[in-house]
PDB file of C-alpha atoms and ligand atoms in Angstrom:
ATOM      1  CA  UNK A   1      -3.097   9.914-145.237  1.00  0.00           C
ATOM      2  CA  UNK A   2      -6.132   7.729-145.010  1.00  0.00           C
ATOM      3  CA  UNK A   3      -7.969   7.242-141.737  1.00  0.00           C
ATOM      4  CA  UNK A   4      -5.804   5.464-139.232  1.00  0.00           C
ATOM      5  CA  UNK A   5      -2.565   5.520-141.212  1.00  0.00           C
ATOM      6  CA  UNK A   6      -0.117   8.420-141.356  1.00  0.00           C
ATOM      7  CA  UNK A   7       2.815   8.466-143.754  1.00  0.00           C
ATOM      8  CA  UNK A   8       5.946  10.428-142.861  1.00  0.00           C
ATOM      9  CA  UNK A   9       8.252   9.958-145.844  1.00  0.00           C
ATOM     10  CA  UNK A  10       9.033   6.230-145.795  1.00  0.00           C
ATOM     11  CA  UNK A  11       7.721   5.784-142.255  1.00  0.00           C
ATOM     12  CA  UNK A  12       4.215   4.459-141.639  1.00  0.00           C
ATOM     13  CA  UNK A  13       2.248   5.163-138.451  1.00  0.00           C
ATOM     14  CA  UNK A  14      -0.848   3.075-137.692  1.00  0.00           C
ATOM     15  CA  UNK A  15      -3.232   4.320-135.007  1.00  0.00           C
ATOM     16  CA  UNK A  16      -4.662   1.759-132.555  1.00  0.00           C
ATOM     17  CA  UNK A  17      -7.613   2.439-130.266  1.00  0.00           C
ATOM     18  CA  UNK A  18      -7.665   0.552-126.982  1.00  0.00           C
ATOM     19  CA  UNK A  19     -10.794   2.243-125.596  1.00  0.00           C
ATOM     20  CA  UNK A  20     -12.625   5.557-125.436  1.00  0.00           C
ATOM     21  CA  UNK A  21     -12.802   7.081-121.921  1.00  0.00           C
ATOM     22  CA  UNK A  22     -14.741   9.987-120.386  1.00  0.00           C
ATOM     23  CA  UNK A  23     -14.022  11.891-117.169  1.00  0.00           C
ATOM     24  CA  UNK A  24     -15.596  14.872-115.423  1.00  0.00           C
ATOM     25  CA  UNK A  25     -13.640  18.013-116.317  1.00  0.00           C
ATOM     26  CA  UNK A  26     -13.435  18.929-112.625  1.00  0.00           C
ATOM     27  CA  UNK A  27     -11.695  15.621-111.859  1.00  0.00           C
ATOM     28  CA  UNK A  28      -9.211  15.790-114.729  1.00  0.00           C
ATOM     29  CA  UNK A  29      -8.561  19.552-114.691  1.00  0.00           C
ATOM     30  CA  UNK A  30      -9.357  20.552-111.083  1.00  0.00           C
ATOM     31  CA  UNK A  31      -7.771  24.001-111.474  1.00  0.00           C
ATOM     32  CA  UNK A  32      -9.988  24.898-114.457  1.00  0.00           C
ATOM     33  CA  UNK A  33     -13.181  22.883-114.041  1.00  0.00           C
ATOM     34  CA  UNK A  34     -15.612  22.589-116.978  1.00  0.00           C
ATOM     35  CA  UNK A  35     -16.410  26.258-117.665  1.00  0.00           C
ATOM     36  CA  UNK A  36     -13.260  27.465-119.546  1.00  0.00           C
ATOM     37  CA  UNK A  37     -13.456  24.441-121.827  1.00  0.00           C
ATOM     38  CA  UNK A  38     -16.806  25.641-123.225  1.00  0.00           C
ATOM     39  CA  UNK A  39     -14.966  28.105-125.505  1.00  0.00           C
ATOM     40  CA  UNK A  40     -13.410  25.150-127.361  1.00  0.00           C
ATOM     41  CA  UNK A  41     -16.409  22.848-127.700  1.00  0.00           C
ATOM     42  CA  UNK A  42     -17.314  23.870-131.267  1.00  0.00           C
ATOM     43  CA  UNK A  43     -13.718  23.525-132.387  1.00  0.00           C
ATOM     44  CA  UNK A  44     -13.233  20.042-130.901  1.00  0.00           C
ATOM     45  CA  UNK A  45     -16.635  18.318-130.631  1.00  0.00           C
ATOM     46  CA  UNK A  46     -14.937  14.900-130.306  1.00  0.00           C
ATOM     47  CA  UNK A  47     -13.332  15.953-127.013  1.00  0.00           C
ATOM     48  CA  UNK A  48     -16.719  16.411-125.227  1.00  0.00           C
ATOM     49  CA  UNK A  49     -19.058  13.572-124.293  1.00  0.00           C
ATOM     50  CA  UNK A  50     -22.819  14.008-124.849  1.00  0.00           C
ATOM     51  CA  UNK A  51     -23.251  14.394-121.068  1.00  0.00           C
ATOM     52  CA  UNK A  52     -20.678  17.215-120.841  1.00  0.00           C
ATOM     53  CA  UNK A  53     -17.623  15.303-119.681  1.00  0.00           C
ATOM     54  CA  UNK A  54     -14.109  15.294-121.128  1.00  0.00           C
ATOM     55  CA  UNK A  55     -14.221  12.687-123.893  1.00  0.00           C
ATOM     56  CA  UNK A  56     -10.827  11.141-124.396  1.00  0.00           C
ATOM     57  CA  UNK A  57      -9.252   8.016-125.856  1.00  0.00           C
ATOM     58  CA  UNK A  58      -6.509   5.525-125.030  1.00  0.00           C
ATOM     59  CA  UNK A  59      -4.586   5.152-128.279  1.00  0.00           C
ATOM     60  CA  UNK A  60      -1.265   3.584-129.171  1.00  0.00           C
ATOM     61  CA  UNK A  61       0.690   3.660-132.424  1.00  0.00           C
ATOM     62  CA  UNK A  62       2.548   1.153-134.537  1.00  0.00           C
ATOM     63  CA  UNK A  63       5.512   2.699-136.356  1.00  0.00           C
ATOM     64  CA  UNK A  64       7.039   0.864-139.324  1.00  0.00           C
ATOM     65  CA  UNK A  65      10.463   2.260-140.173  1.00  0.00           C
ATOM     66  CA  UNK A  66      13.695   0.893-141.604  1.00  0.00           C
ATOM     67  CA  UNK A  67      12.475  -2.696-141.493  1.00  0.00           C
ATOM     68  CA  UNK A  68      11.467  -2.487-137.832  1.00  0.00           C
ATOM     69  CA  UNK A  69       8.011  -2.550-136.300  1.00  0.00           C
ATOM     70  CA  UNK A  70       7.707  -0.442-133.166  1.00  0.00           C
ATOM     71  CA  UNK A  71       4.731  -0.162-130.820  1.00  0.00           C
ATOM     72  CA  UNK A  72       4.465   3.141-128.937  1.00  0.00           C
ATOM     73  CA  UNK A  73       2.613   2.452-125.635  1.00  0.00           C
ATOM     74  CA  UNK A  74       0.294  -0.450-124.790  1.00  0.00           C
ATOM     75  CA  UNK A  75      -2.996   1.162-123.690  1.00  0.00           C
ATOM     76  CA  UNK A  76      -5.125   0.475-120.605  1.00  0.00           C
ATOM     77  CA  UNK A  77      -4.972  -3.295-121.034  1.00  0.00           C
ATOM     78  CA  UNK A  78      -7.566  -6.061-121.314  1.00  0.00           C
ATOM     79  CA  UNK A  79      -9.530  -5.222-118.149  1.00  0.00           C
ATOM     80  CA  UNK A  80     -12.383  -5.111-117.326  1.00  0.00           C
ATOM     81  CA  UNK A  81     -11.506  -1.784-115.681  1.00  0.00           C
ATOM     82  CA  UNK A  82     -13.570  -0.662-112.694  1.00  0.00           C
ATOM     83  CA  UNK A  83     -12.222   2.901-113.067  1.00  0.00           C
ATOM     84  CA  UNK A  84     -13.645   2.970-116.625  1.00  0.00           C
ATOM     85  CA  UNK A  85     -17.088   1.616-115.741  1.00  0.00           C
ATOM     86  CA  UNK A  86     -16.081  -1.964-116.597  1.00  0.00           C
ATOM     87  CA  UNK A  87     -14.633  -1.149-120.047  1.00  0.00           C
ATOM     88  CA  UNK A  88     -12.287  -3.633-121.695  1.00  0.00           C
ATOM     89  CA  UNK A  89      -9.330  -2.635-123.834  1.00  0.00           C
ATOM     90  CA  UNK A  90      -9.202  -4.063-127.347  1.00  0.00           C
ATOM     91  CA  UNK A  91      -5.757  -2.945-128.499  1.00  0.00           C
ATOM     92  CA  UNK A  92      -4.554  -6.375-129.648  1.00  0.00           C
ATOM     93  CA  UNK A  93      -7.772  -7.056-131.594  1.00  0.00           C
ATOM     94  CA  UNK A  94      -7.566  -3.601-133.190  1.00  0.00           C
ATOM     95  CA  UNK A  95      -3.925  -4.212-134.065  1.00  0.00           C
ATOM     96  CA  UNK A  96      -4.740  -7.487-135.813  1.00  0.00           C
ATOM     97  CA  UNK A  97      -7.688  -5.917-137.662  1.00  0.00           C
ATOM     98  CA  UNK A  98      -5.229  -3.313-138.963  1.00  0.00           C
ATOM     99  CA  UNK A  99      -2.785  -5.948-140.230  1.00  0.00           C
ATOM    100  CA  UNK A 100      -0.214  -6.151-137.423  1.00  0.00           C
ATOM    101  CA  UNK A 101       0.323  -9.298-135.344  1.00  0.00           C
ATOM    102  CA  UNK A 102       1.726  -9.215-131.780  1.00  0.00           C
ATOM    103  CA  UNK A 103       4.714 -11.298-132.948  1.00  0.00           C
ATOM    104  CA  UNK A 104       5.532  -8.654-135.590  1.00  0.00           C
ATOM    105  CA  UNK A 105       6.549  -6.123-132.915  1.00  0.00           C
ATOM    106  CA  UNK A 106      10.342  -5.717-132.591  1.00  0.00           C
ATOM    107  CA  UNK A 107      10.309  -2.874-130.059  1.00  0.00           C
ATOM    108  CA  UNK A 108       7.793  -1.559-127.565  1.00  0.00           C
ATOM    109  CA  UNK A 109       8.649   1.949-126.392  1.00  0.00           C
ATOM    110  CA  UNK A 110       6.781   3.684-123.579  1.00  0.00           C
ATOM    111  CA  UNK A 111       6.169   7.436-123.578  1.00  0.00           C
ATOM    112  CA  UNK A 112       5.729   7.030-119.800  1.00  0.00           C
ATOM    113  CA  UNK A 113       4.518   4.487-117.260  1.00  0.00           C
ATOM    114  CA  UNK A 114       1.000   5.625-116.336  1.00  0.00           C
ATOM    115  CA  UNK A 115      -1.586   2.842-116.298  1.00  0.00           C
ATOM    116  CA  UNK A 116      -3.262   3.884-119.577  1.00  0.00           C
ATOM    117  CA  UNK A 117       0.035   3.414-121.471  1.00  0.00           C
ATOM    118  CA  UNK A 118       1.324   0.071-120.165  1.00  0.00           C
ATOM    119  CA  UNK A 119      -1.788  -2.115-119.857  1.00  0.00           C
ATOM    120  CA  UNK A 120      -1.158  -4.739-122.550  1.00  0.00           C
ATOM    121  CA  UNK A 121       2.561  -5.191-121.791  1.00  0.00           C
ATOM    122  CA  UNK A 122       2.193  -8.559-120.040  1.00  0.00           C
ATOM    123  CA  UNK A 123      -0.404 -11.269-119.901  1.00  0.00           C
ATOM    124  CA  UNK A 124      -0.771 -13.632-116.962  1.00  0.00           C
ATOM    125  CA  UNK A 125      -1.338 -17.364-117.188  1.00  0.00           C
ATOM    126  CA  UNK A 126      -1.612 -19.303-113.939  1.00  0.00           C
ATOM    127  CA  UNK A 127      -0.110 -16.292-112.173  1.00  0.00           C
ATOM    128  CA  UNK A 128       2.973 -16.112-114.401  1.00  0.00           C
ATOM    129  CA  UNK A 129       3.615 -13.140-116.667  1.00  0.00           C
ATOM    130  CA  UNK A 130       4.619 -13.428-120.300  1.00  0.00           C
ATOM    131  CA  UNK A 131       5.148 -10.577-122.764  1.00  0.00           C
ATOM    132  CA  UNK A 132       2.117  -9.920-124.991  1.00  0.00           C
ATOM    133  CA  UNK A 133       4.506  -9.032-127.817  1.00  0.00           C
ATOM    134  CA  UNK A 134       6.781 -12.077-127.578  1.00  0.00           C
ATOM    135  CA  UNK A 135       9.731 -10.966-129.750  1.00  0.00           C
ATOM    136  CA  UNK A 136       9.922  -7.368-128.527  1.00  0.00           C
ATOM    137  CA  UNK A 137      12.521  -5.512-126.501  1.00  0.00           C
ATOM    138  CA  UNK A 138      10.699  -3.122-124.147  1.00  0.00           C
ATOM    139  CA  UNK A 139      12.185   0.392-123.946  1.00  0.00           C
ATOM    140  CA  UNK A 140      11.377   2.144-120.656  1.00  0.00           C
ATOM    141  CA  UNK A 141      12.518   5.699-119.830  1.00  0.00           C
ATOM    142  CA  UNK A 142      15.058   5.363-117.003  1.00  0.00           C
ATOM    143  CA  UNK A 143      13.646   8.328-115.063  1.00  0.00           C
ATOM    144  CA  UNK A 144      10.156   6.769-115.125  1.00  0.00           C
ATOM    145  CA  UNK A 145      11.536   3.384-114.101  1.00  0.00           C
ATOM    146  CA  UNK A 146      13.228   5.047-111.111  1.00  0.00           C
ATOM    147  CA  UNK A 147      10.094   7.009-110.190  1.00  0.00           C
ATOM    148  CA  UNK A 148       7.411   4.351-110.680  1.00  0.00           C
ATOM    149  CA  UNK A 149       9.351   1.416-109.233  1.00  0.00           C
ATOM    150  CA  UNK A 150      10.153   3.353-106.052  1.00  0.00           C
ATOM    151  CA  UNK A 151       8.654   1.278-103.207  1.00  0.00           C
ATOM    152  CA  UNK A 152       6.420   4.212-102.207  1.00  0.00           C
ATOM    153  CA  UNK A 153       4.715   4.307-105.631  1.00  0.00           C
ATOM    154  CA  UNK A 154       5.067   0.912-107.277  1.00  0.00           C
ATOM    155  CA  UNK A 155       1.538  -0.245-106.371  1.00  0.00           C
ATOM    156  CA  UNK A 156      -0.153   3.066-107.222  1.00  0.00           C
ATOM    157  CA  UNK A 157      -0.131   2.726-111.007  1.00  0.00           C
ATOM    158  CA  UNK A 158       0.184  -1.056-111.111  1.00  0.00           C
ATOM    159  CA  UNK A 159       3.738  -1.071-112.490  1.00  0.00           C
ATOM    160  CA  UNK A 160       4.583  -3.974-110.151  1.00  0.00           C
ATOM    161  CA  UNK A 161       2.471  -6.192-112.441  1.00  0.00           C
ATOM    162  CA  UNK A 162       2.775  -4.411-115.805  1.00  0.00           C
ATOM    163  CA  UNK A 163       6.427  -3.311-115.990  1.00  0.00           C
ATOM    164  CA  UNK A 164       8.675  -4.615-113.201  1.00  0.00           C
ATOM    165  CA  UNK A 165       8.505  -8.302-114.363  1.00  0.00           C
ATOM    166  CA  UNK A 166      10.092  -7.266-117.704  1.00  0.00           C
ATOM    167  CA  UNK A 167      13.421  -7.187-115.882  1.00  0.00           C
ATOM    168  CA  UNK A 168      13.355 -10.843-114.815  1.00  0.00           C
ATOM    169  CA  UNK A 169      11.947 -11.838-118.210  1.00  0.00           C
ATOM    170  CA  UNK A 170      15.087 -10.331-119.792  1.00  0.00           C
ATOM    171  CA  UNK A 171      13.057  -8.074-122.094  1.00  0.00           C
ATOM    172  CA  UNK A 172      13.784  -4.694-120.467  1.00  0.00           C
ATOM    173  CA  UNK A 173      15.835  -1.897-122.048  1.00  0.00           C
ATOM    174  CA  UNK A 174      16.213   1.234-119.926  1.00  0.00           C
ATOM    175  CA  UNK A 175      17.045   4.397-121.863  1.00  0.00           C
ATOM    176  CA  UNK A 176      17.724   8.088-121.273  1.00  0.00           C
ATOM    177  CA  UNK A 177      17.864  11.048-123.617  1.00  0.00           C
ATOM    178  CA  UNK A 178      17.844  10.690-127.379  1.00  0.00           C
ATOM    179  CA  UNK A 179      18.018   7.104-128.580  1.00  0.00           C
ATOM    180  CA  UNK A 180      17.613   5.900-132.162  1.00  0.00           C
ATOM    181  CA  UNK A 181      15.136   2.997-132.276  1.00  0.00           C
ATOM    182  CA  UNK A 182      15.127   2.578-136.071  1.00  0.00           C
ATOM    183  CA  UNK A 183      16.095   4.574-139.122  1.00  0.00           C
ATOM    184  CA  UNK A 184      14.419   7.985-138.573  1.00  0.00           C
ATOM    185  CA  UNK A 185      12.871   7.112-135.190  1.00  0.00           C
ATOM    186  CA  UNK A 186      14.387   8.886-132.169  1.00  0.00           C
ATOM    187  CA  UNK A 187      13.291   9.386-128.576  1.00  0.00           C
ATOM    188  CA  UNK A 188      13.022  12.981-127.318  1.00  0.00           C
ATOM    189  CA  UNK A 189      12.777  13.776-123.595  1.00  0.00           C
ATOM    190  CA  UNK A 190       9.673  15.896-122.802  1.00  0.00           C
ATOM    191  CA  UNK A 191       9.558  15.743-118.974  1.00  0.00           C
ATOM    192  CA  UNK A 192       6.896  17.095-116.649  1.00  0.00           C
ATOM    193  CA  UNK A 193       3.852  14.878-117.087  1.00  0.00           C
ATOM    194  CA  UNK A 194       6.175  12.286-115.575  1.00  0.00           C
ATOM    195  CA  UNK A 195       9.923  12.592-114.868  1.00  0.00           C
ATOM    196  CA  UNK A 196      10.874  10.435-117.859  1.00  0.00           C
ATOM    197  CA  UNK A 197       8.060  11.423-120.222  1.00  0.00           C
ATOM    198  CA  UNK A 198       9.299  10.908-123.781  1.00  0.00           C
ATOM    199  CA  UNK A 199       8.079  11.882-127.240  1.00  0.00           C
ATOM    200  CA  UNK A 200       9.010   9.995-130.398  1.00  0.00           C
ATOM    201  CA  UNK A 201      10.423  11.992-133.308  1.00  0.00           C
ATOM    202  CA  UNK A 202       9.927  10.584-136.806  1.00  0.00           C
ATOM    203  CA  UNK A 203      11.920  11.926-139.753  1.00  0.00           C
ATOM    204  CA  UNK A 204      12.071  10.614-143.310  1.00  0.00           C
ATOM    205  CA  UNK A 205      12.614  12.165-146.763  1.00  0.00           C
ATOM    206  CA  UNK A 206      12.348  15.714-145.378  1.00  0.00           C
ATOM    207  CA  UNK A 207       9.071  15.071-143.523  1.00  0.00           C
ATOM    208  CA  UNK A 208       8.783  15.057-139.732  1.00  0.00           C
ATOM    209  CA  UNK A 209       6.224  14.108-137.101  1.00  0.00           C
ATOM    210  CA  UNK A 210       6.242  13.931-133.312  1.00  0.00           C
ATOM    211  CA  UNK A 211       4.311  11.346-131.290  1.00  0.00           C
ATOM    212  CA  UNK A 212       3.698  13.528-128.248  1.00  0.00           C
ATOM    213  CA  UNK A 213       2.399  11.026-125.682  1.00  0.00           C
ATOM    214  CA  UNK A 214       0.702  12.920-122.846  1.00  0.00           C
ATOM    215  CA  UNK A 215       2.272  16.279-123.602  1.00  0.00           C
ATOM    216  CA  UNK A 216      -1.377  17.438-123.785  1.00  0.00           C
ATOM    217  CA  UNK A 217      -4.619  15.600-123.021  1.00  0.00           C
ATOM    218  CA  UNK A 218      -7.359  17.936-124.291  1.00  0.00           C
ATOM    219  CA  UNK A 219      -6.862  19.845-127.562  1.00  0.00           C
ATOM    220  CA  UNK A 220      -7.796  23.119-125.788  1.00  0.00           C
ATOM    221  CA  UNK A 221      -4.361  22.873-124.127  1.00  0.00           C
ATOM    222  CA  UNK A 222      -2.789  23.661-127.510  1.00  0.00           C
ATOM    223  CA  UNK A 223      -4.101  27.209-126.986  1.00  0.00           C
ATOM    224  CA  UNK A 224      -3.885  27.039-123.172  1.00  0.00           C
ATOM    225  CA  UNK A 225      -0.640  25.199-122.347  1.00  0.00           C
ATOM    226  CA  UNK A 226      -0.793  26.384-118.731  1.00  0.00           C
ATOM    227  CA  UNK A 227      -3.919  24.273-118.090  1.00  0.00           C
ATOM    228  CA  UNK A 228      -2.488  21.460-116.011  1.00  0.00           C
ATOM    229  CA  UNK A 229      -4.257  18.145-115.484  1.00  0.00           C
ATOM    230  CA  UNK A 230      -4.283  16.517-112.052  1.00  0.00           C
ATOM    231  CA  UNK A 231      -1.999  13.768-113.388  1.00  0.00           C
ATOM    232  CA  UNK A 232       0.996  15.918-114.333  1.00  0.00           C
ATOM    233  CA  UNK A 233       3.688  14.900-111.812  1.00  0.00           C
ATOM    234  CA  UNK A 234       5.382  18.299-111.982  1.00  0.00           C
ATOM    235  CA  UNK A 235       2.750  20.743-113.223  1.00  0.00           C
ATOM    236  CA  UNK A 236       5.084  23.701-113.723  1.00  0.00           C
ATOM    237  CA  UNK A 237       7.625  21.666-115.677  1.00  0.00           C
ATOM    238  CA  UNK A 238       4.868  20.005-117.715  1.00  0.00           C
ATOM    239  CA  UNK A 239       3.402  23.411-118.693  1.00  0.00           C
ATOM    240  CA  UNK A 240       6.850  24.686-119.652  1.00  0.00           C
ATOM    241  CA  UNK A 241       7.618  21.619-121.770  1.00  0.00           C
ATOM    242  CA  UNK A 242       4.143  21.779-123.359  1.00  0.00           C
ATOM    243  CA  UNK A 243       4.694  25.432-124.349  1.00  0.00           C
ATOM    244  CA  UNK A 244       8.153  24.804-125.749  1.00  0.00           C
ATOM    245  CA  UNK A 245       7.182  21.762-127.810  1.00  0.00           C
ATOM    246  CA  UNK A 246       3.961  23.350-129.110  1.00  0.00           C
ATOM    247  CA  UNK A 247       6.021  26.363-130.242  1.00  0.00           C
ATOM    248  CA  UNK A 248       8.304  23.982-132.114  1.00  0.00           C
ATOM    249  CA  UNK A 249       5.403  22.038-133.663  1.00  0.00           C
ATOM    250  CA  UNK A 250       3.832  25.304-134.855  1.00  0.00           C
ATOM    251  CA  UNK A 251       6.969  27.056-136.110  1.00  0.00           C
ATOM    252  CA  UNK A 252       8.532  24.009-137.774  1.00  0.00           C
ATOM    253  CA  UNK A 253       5.277  22.591-139.150  1.00  0.00           C
ATOM    254  CA  UNK A 254       5.663  19.024-137.848  1.00  0.00           C
ATOM    255  CA  UNK A 255       2.722  16.658-137.862  1.00  0.00           C
ATOM    256  CA  UNK A 256       1.718  16.127-134.228  1.00  0.00           C
ATOM    257  CA  UNK A 257       0.301  12.890-132.842  1.00  0.00           C
ATOM    258  CA  UNK A 258      -1.606  13.063-129.538  1.00  0.00           C
ATOM    259  CA  UNK A 259      -2.801   9.736-128.161  1.00  0.00           C
ATOM    260  CA  UNK A 260      -5.597  11.249-126.019  1.00  0.00           C
ATOM    261  CA  UNK A 261      -7.036  13.552-128.706  1.00  0.00           C
ATOM    262  CA  UNK A 262     -10.017  12.477-130.836  1.00  0.00           C
ATOM    263  CA  UNK A 263      -9.215   9.452-133.016  1.00  0.00           C
ATOM    264  CA  UNK A 264      -6.763   9.110-134.742  1.00  0.00           C
ATOM    265  CA  UNK A 265      -4.929  12.009-133.047  1.00  0.00           C
ATOM    266  CA  UNK A 266      -3.007  13.159-136.164  1.00  0.00           C
ATOM    267  CA  UNK A 267      -2.893  16.913-136.847  1.00  0.00           C
ATOM    268  CA  UNK A 268      -0.972  20.150-137.127  1.00  0.00           C
ATOM    269  CA  UNK A 269      -0.595  23.019-134.660  1.00  0.00           C
ATOM    270  CA  UNK A 270      -1.618  26.195-136.483  1.00  0.00           C
ATOM    271  CA  UNK A 271      -2.896  29.766-135.843  1.00  0.00           C
ATOM    272  CA  UNK A 272      -6.536  30.370-136.632  1.00  0.00           C
ATOM    273  CA  UNK A 273      -8.267  33.695-135.849  1.00  0.00           C
ATOM    274  CA  UNK A 274      -5.765  34.560-133.141  1.00  0.00           C
ATOM    275  CA  UNK A 275      -5.904  31.206-131.392  1.00  0.00           C
ATOM    276  CA  UNK A 276      -3.471  28.346-131.601  1.00  0.00           C
ATOM    277  CA  UNK A 277      -5.430  25.285-132.664  1.00  0.00           C
ATOM    278  CA  UNK A 278      -4.949  21.594-133.387  1.00  0.00           C
ATOM    279  CA  UNK A 279      -6.124  21.052-136.943  1.00  0.00           C
ATOM    280  CA  UNK A 280      -6.807  17.357-137.366  1.00  0.00           C
ATOM    281  CA  UNK A 281      -5.536  15.812-140.611  1.00  0.00           C
TER     282      UNK A 281
HETATM  283 ZN1   ZN B 301      -2.273   9.034-120.628  1.00  0.00          ZN
END
């Protein structure tokens, strides 16, 4: 592996950074607050901002497998974003700098429909939406479609502008359960963060990796899976899923990919001095 590229057998994963983000620990993890995170600062310096906030990142991944090019999530979007102090996403620029053009993307698959994962899906010209990745089919977890397009929630996360128009544009594919997107690329339901939250399992030539989406946000959660961020829709289910999948990642030795962990988010879940840790590749 070199830098932003991970190889899993014949599959290639390219990390894309849309933007760094920082939030007060007490806002993101209201049940814990900042204090318990101190014990993990030395282990994960990239997950703490200089002013003591939770330093995180909006990343997405291009997966090249079996002749297909798949984009996993589309970041926070172009912005500028008031909720990020005016930051602008640069996912499409980063993609092109790393050798992938928007028209190369065959499939966009969403781990879930929160605003930091769907932002570059559509672009608007004179009020009309068009897909940013013009050739792609857009795979949306059915349970998230149902949840986030419910009239009571559709405005909350902006899905009325970022996701719902995909239907009329004829680019939408709703899916449930395990679906094969390309040779060695399969969706895996990991609900809790959202009802349809999905991880992407990669398998090739005896090697395996899991793109975990928002299964965890801060690497301290690898050791403390019961720490639940404010944004987990069902906190108890999310903690249970997190525990189960982390057990699998540790016992089966998969490479784990976490889009909110320090760039590029590639690592392994291992035991070190009695703690379970995320060892970055
Ligand atoms: Zn997220």
